[in-house]
Amino acid sequence: MKVAVIGGNGQLGRDVSSAFSAEGYAVTSLTHDDLEVSSLESVRTSLGALRPEVVVNTAAFHNVDKCEAEPGLAFAMNGIGARNLGQVTGELGATLLHISTDYVFDGQKGRPYVEEDLPIPLNVYGNTKLSGEFFVRSTNPRHFVVRTSAIYGENPCRAKGGLNFVELMLKLSKERKELRVVDDEFVTPTPTAQIAQQLVALSRSSDYGLYHATAEGSCSWYEFAAAIFELTKTNIRLEPARPGEFPAKVPRPKYSVLENQALKIRSLNVFSHWKEGLENYLVRRAQIASLISA
């Protein structure tokens, strides 16, 4: 089976390409140089030449502050780009797995969000990603819209200066004696490697639709940082930030924990607890560092 991964050079895209390749799929990784999702002609030309059976869209304009400053560009990428992919994959009879976000919610529920909950985005990024969801769902019946949260992985994230939250905390711990991290925003940290495995599992299913796909459990960013330092035996003073100490330029949901209800109903859920995912990530990180220094 032929699989095309859009955004194949990104933090998630690289793990997705590796996961499908490991399962014996013929994978083509497409970058911005190969395909411009905001151009219907570009999407139709590139995918028409490949004729994949499965397309995974990991491409997105996901720098929240820049989305707020450039809403037109954000909508072109996250909304129109999703529509173009949905339309062309529909024409080709291909399955589309489209990555979305927990930022489609406003964080007011206070309990894990399930797929049936009403999305109420707080910012441009969330609104454009929600528009992309609707475009995909209305243009290709063979779709999986997959919402995830607080992702991190071995591959660098260009939109965040190449550092995920884990790497940022470890970097800062070498530069400072004390760190303060917000304790009033709750998420589920989710490794890209597990998301990639989940996408492979979904690609083998015909239960199309909307899915939440995150690790189990939840924590504040402060609790996530504390777990990072505990598992790496990092000696640093960590304190919760005072309310309003780090005001966000753009409104964000305070609570965006997702429940994988649809995956569990269909016995498709592959995720472990977020702490186990973090442990596996850190073990792999240490192994890579050992190989580099050898």
Coordinates of C-alpha atoms in Angstrom, one line a residue:
M1 CA 0.0 0.0 0.0
K2 CA 1.3 3.5 -0.9
V3 CA 1.2 6.1 1.8
A4 CA 2.0 9.8 1.4
V5 CA 2.9 11.9 4.5
I6 CA 2.3 15.6 4.1
G7 CA 4.8 17.6 6.3
G8 CA 7.1 14.6 6.3
N9 CA 10.1 16.5 7.5
G10 CA 8.3 17.8 10.7
Q11 CA 8.4 16.6 14.3
L12 CA 5.4 14.3 13.8
G13 CA 5.8 13.7 10.1
R14 CA 9.1 12.0 10.5
D15 CA 7.8 9.5 13.1
V16 CA 4.7 8.9 11.0
S17 CA 6.9 8.1 7.9
S18 CA 9.0 5.8 10.0
A19 CA 6.1 4.0 11.6
F20 CA 4.4 3.2 8.2
S21 CA 7.7 2.2 6.7
A22 CA 8.4 -0.2 9.5
E23 CA 5.1 -1.9 8.7
G24 CA 6.0 -2.5 5.1
Y25 CA 4.1 0.4 3.5
A26 CA 5.6 2.2 0.5
V27 CA 6.0 5.7 2.0
T28 CA 6.6 9.0 0.2
S29 CA 7.4 11.9 2.5
L30 CA 6.3 15.2 1.1
T31 CA 7.6 18.6 2.3
H32 CA 6.6 22.2 1.4
D33 CA 9.0 22.0 -1.5
D34 CA 7.1 19.0 -3.0
L35 CA 3.6 20.2 -2.3
E36 CA 1.9 23.5 -1.3
V37 CA -1.3 22.5 0.6
S38 CA -2.9 25.9 0.1
S39 CA -2.8 25.4 -3.7
L40 CA -5.4 23.0 -5.1
E41 CA -3.4 22.7 -8.3
S42 CA -0.3 21.7 -6.4
V43 CA -2.1 19.1 -4.3
R44 CA -3.8 17.6 -7.3
T45 CA -0.6 17.4 -9.3
S46 CA 1.5 15.9 -6.6
L47 CA -1.0 13.4 -5.3
G48 CA -2.3 12.6 -8.8
A49 CA 1.2 11.5 -9.8
L50 CA 1.7 9.4 -6.7
R51 CA -1.9 8.0 -6.4
P52 CA -1.5 6.9 -2.8
E53 CA -4.1 4.8 -1.0
V54 CA -3.5 6.6 2.3
V55 CA -2.6 10.3 2.9
V56 CA -1.5 11.5 6.3
N57 CA -1.6 15.3 6.8
T58 CA 0.7 16.5 9.5
A59 CA 1.4 19.9 8.0
A60 CA 0.0 22.9 9.8
F61 CA 0.7 26.5 10.7
H62 CA 0.8 26.0 14.5
N63 CA 2.7 28.8 15.9
V64 CA -0.2 30.3 17.9
D65 CA 1.2 33.8 18.2
K66 CA 2.0 34.0 14.5
C67 CA -1.4 32.6 13.6
E68 CA -3.0 35.5 15.5
A69 CA -0.8 38.0 13.6
E70 CA -1.4 36.4 10.2
P71 CA -4.9 35.0 10.2
G72 CA -5.1 34.8 6.4
L73 CA -2.0 32.7 6.1
A74 CA -3.2 30.5 9.0
F75 CA -6.5 29.9 7.3
A76 CA -4.9 29.2 3.9
M77 CA -2.7 26.5 5.5
N78 CA -5.0 25.0 8.2
G79 CA -8.3 25.5 6.5
I80 CA -8.0 25.7 2.8
G81 CA -5.1 23.3 2.8
A82 CA -7.2 20.7 4.6
R83 CA -10.1 21.3 2.1
N84 CA -7.7 20.8 -0.8
L85 CA -6.4 17.5 0.6
G86 CA -9.9 16.3 1.4
Q87 CA -11.1 17.1 -2.1
V88 CA -8.2 15.5 -3.9
T89 CA -8.0 12.4 -1.8
G90 CA -11.8 12.1 -2.2
E91 CA -11.3 12.2 -6.0
L92 CA -8.6 9.6 -5.8
G93 CA -10.6 7.3 -3.5
A94 CA -7.8 7.6 -0.9
T95 CA -8.1 7.6 2.9
L96 CA -7.1 10.9 4.6
L97 CA -5.8 11.0 8.1
H98 CA -5.8 14.6 9.2
I99 CA -4.1 15.9 12.4
S100 CA -6.0 18.4 14.5
T101 CA -5.7 19.9 17.9
D102 CA -7.0 20.2 21.5
Y103 CA -7.1 24.0 20.8
V104 CA -10.6 23.6 19.2
F105 CA -11.9 23.7 22.8
D106 CA -12.2 26.7 25.2
G107 CA -11.0 24.8 28.3
Q108 CA -14.1 25.6 30.3
K109 CA -15.4 22.0 30.7
G110 CA -13.0 21.1 33.5
R111 CA -13.2 17.4 32.6
P112 CA -11.7 15.5 29.6
Y113 CA -13.2 16.4 26.3
V114 CA -14.8 13.7 24.2
E115 CA -15.5 13.8 20.5
E116 CA -19.2 14.8 20.9
D117 CA -18.3 18.0 22.9
L118 CA -18.9 21.3 21.2
P119 CA -15.8 23.0 19.9
I120 CA -15.4 26.6 20.9
P121 CA -11.9 27.9 19.9
L122 CA -10.4 30.8 21.7
N123 CA -7.9 31.9 19.0
V124 CA -7.1 32.1 15.3
Y125 CA -5.1 28.8 15.4
G126 CA -8.0 26.9 17.0
N127 CA -10.5 28.4 14.6
T128 CA -8.5 27.6 11.5
K129 CA -7.9 24.1 12.6
L130 CA -11.6 23.6 13.3
S131 CA -12.4 24.9 9.8
G132 CA -10.0 22.3 8.5
E133 CA -11.8 19.6 10.4
F134 CA -15.1 20.5 8.8
F135 CA -13.6 20.8 5.3
V136 CA -12.1 17.3 5.6
R137 CA -15.3 15.8 7.0
S138 CA -17.4 17.3 4.2
T139 CA -15.1 16.5 1.2
N140 CA -13.9 12.9 1.7
P141 CA -16.0 10.2 3.4
R142 CA -12.9 8.1 3.9
H143 CA -11.4 10.4 6.6
F144 CA -10.0 10.2 10.1
V145 CA -9.8 13.6 11.8
V146 CA -7.4 13.0 14.7
R147 CA -7.1 15.5 17.5
T148 CA -4.0 15.4 19.7
S149 CA -2.4 17.5 22.4
A150 CA 1.0 18.8 23.7
I151 CA 3.1 16.6 21.4
Y152 CA 6.8 16.1 21.7
G153 CA 9.3 13.8 19.9
E154 CA 12.8 13.1 18.9
N155 CA 12.7 15.2 15.8
P156 CA 13.0 19.0 16.1
C157 CA 10.0 21.2 15.8
R158 CA 10.9 24.2 13.6
A159 CA 8.0 26.3 14.8
K160 CA 9.4 26.2 18.4
G161 CA 13.0 26.8 17.6
G162 CA 13.8 23.1 17.4
L163 CA 13.1 22.4 21.1
N164 CA 10.1 20.5 22.4
F165 CA 9.0 21.1 26.1
V166 CA 11.2 18.3 27.4
E167 CA 14.3 19.6 25.6
L168 CA 13.6 23.1 26.6
M169 CA 13.3 22.2 30.3
L170 CA 16.5 20.3 30.3
K171 CA 18.3 23.1 28.4
L172 CA 17.1 25.7 30.9
S173 CA 18.0 23.5 33.9
K174 CA 21.7 23.8 32.7
E175 CA 21.5 27.5 32.5
R176 CA 19.5 28.4 35.7
K177 CA 19.4 27.4 39.3
E178 CA 15.6 27.9 39.6
L179 CA 12.7 27.5 37.1
R180 CA 9.1 28.6 37.4
V181 CA 6.5 26.9 35.3
V182 CA 2.7 27.5 35.0
D183 CA 0.6 25.2 37.2
D184 CA -2.9 26.3 36.0
E185 CA -2.9 24.9 32.4
F186 CA -3.7 21.2 32.1
V187 CA -2.8 19.0 29.1
T188 CA -1.8 15.5 28.2
P189 CA 1.8 15.3 27.0
T190 CA 1.8 12.9 24.0
P191 CA 4.8 11.4 22.3
T192 CA 4.9 11.6 18.5
A193 CA 6.0 8.0 18.3
Q194 CA 2.8 6.8 19.9
I195 CA 0.7 9.1 17.7
A196 CA 2.4 7.6 14.7
Q197 CA 1.5 4.0 15.9
Q198 CA -2.1 5.1 16.4
L199 CA -2.3 6.4 12.8
V200 CA -1.0 3.1 11.5
A201 CA -3.7 1.3 13.5
L202 CA -6.4 3.7 12.2
S203 CA -5.3 3.3 8.6
R204 CA -6.2 -0.4 8.8
S205 CA -9.7 0.4 10.0
S206 CA -12.8 1.4 8.1
D207 CA -14.4 3.1 11.1
Y208 CA -14.0 6.6 9.7
G209 CA -14.7 9.7 11.6
L210 CA -13.5 12.0 14.4
Y211 CA -11.0 10.7 17.0
H212 CA -9.2 12.0 20.1
A213 CA -5.7 10.5 20.3
T214 CA -3.6 11.4 23.3
A215 CA -1.7 9.6 26.0
E216 CA -3.6 8.6 29.1
G217 CA -3.9 10.8 32.2
S218 CA -3.2 14.5 32.4
C219 CA -1.0 17.1 34.2
S220 CA -0.2 20.7 34.5
W221 CA 2.9 22.0 32.7
Y222 CA 4.5 22.3 36.1
E223 CA 3.8 18.7 36.9
F224 CA 5.2 17.7 33.5
A225 CA 8.4 19.6 34.2
A226 CA 8.7 18.0 37.7
A227 CA 8.4 14.5 36.1
I228 CA 11.1 15.4 33.6
F229 CA 13.5 16.5 36.3
E230 CA 12.7 13.5 38.5
L231 CA 13.2 11.0 35.8
T232 CA 16.5 12.5 34.6
K233 CA 17.7 13.1 38.2
T234 CA 18.2 16.8 37.4
N235 CA 19.0 18.9 40.5
I236 CA 17.1 22.2 40.1
R237 CA 14.7 24.2 42.2
L238 CA 11.3 24.1 40.4
E239 CA 8.5 26.4 41.6
P240 CA 4.9 26.9 40.3
A241 CA 4.5 30.3 38.6
R242 CA 2.4 32.9 40.3
P243 CA -1.0 33.6 38.8
G244 CA -0.5 36.0 35.8
E245 CA 3.3 35.7 36.0
F246 CA 3.6 34.7 32.4
P247 CA 0.6 36.3 30.6
A248 CA -0.1 34.8 27.2
K249 CA -0.3 37.2 24.3
V250 CA -3.1 35.0 22.8
P251 CA -5.9 33.3 24.8
R252 CA -5.4 29.6 25.2
P253 CA -7.6 26.9 26.9
K254 CA -6.6 26.4 30.5
Y255 CA -7.8 22.8 30.4
S256 CA -7.6 20.9 27.1
V257 CA -7.4 17.3 28.2
L258 CA -8.8 14.9 25.6
E259 CA -10.4 11.5 26.3
N260 CA -9.9 8.8 23.6
Q261 CA -13.5 7.7 23.8
A262 CA -14.0 6.7 20.1
L263 CA -10.7 4.8 20.0
K264 CA -11.6 2.8 23.1
I265 CA -15.1 2.0 21.9
R266 CA -13.6 0.4 18.8
S267 CA -10.7 -1.2 20.7
L268 CA -8.2 0.8 18.7
N269 CA -6.5 2.8 21.4
V270 CA -2.7 2.2 21.5
F271 CA -1.7 4.9 24.0
S272 CA -0.1 4.3 27.4
H273 CA 0.0 6.8 30.4
W274 CA 1.8 10.0 29.7
K275 CA 4.4 9.2 32.3
E276 CA 5.3 5.9 30.6
G277 CA 5.5 7.7 27.3
L278 CA 7.9 10.2 28.9
E279 CA 10.0 7.5 30.4
N280 CA 10.3 5.7 27.0
Y281 CA 11.3 9.0 25.4
L282 CA 14.0 9.7 27.9
V283 CA 15.4 6.2 27.6
R284 CA 15.6 6.5 23.8
R285 CA 17.1 10.0 24.2
A286 CA 19.9 8.5 26.5
Q287 CA 20.5 5.7 24.0
I288 CA 21.0 8.2 21.2
A289 CA 23.3 10.4 23.2
S290 CA 25.3 7.3 24.1
L291 CA 25.7 6.3 20.5
I292 CA 26.7 9.8 19.5
S293 CA 29.4 10.0 22.2
A294 CA 30.7 6.5 21.5

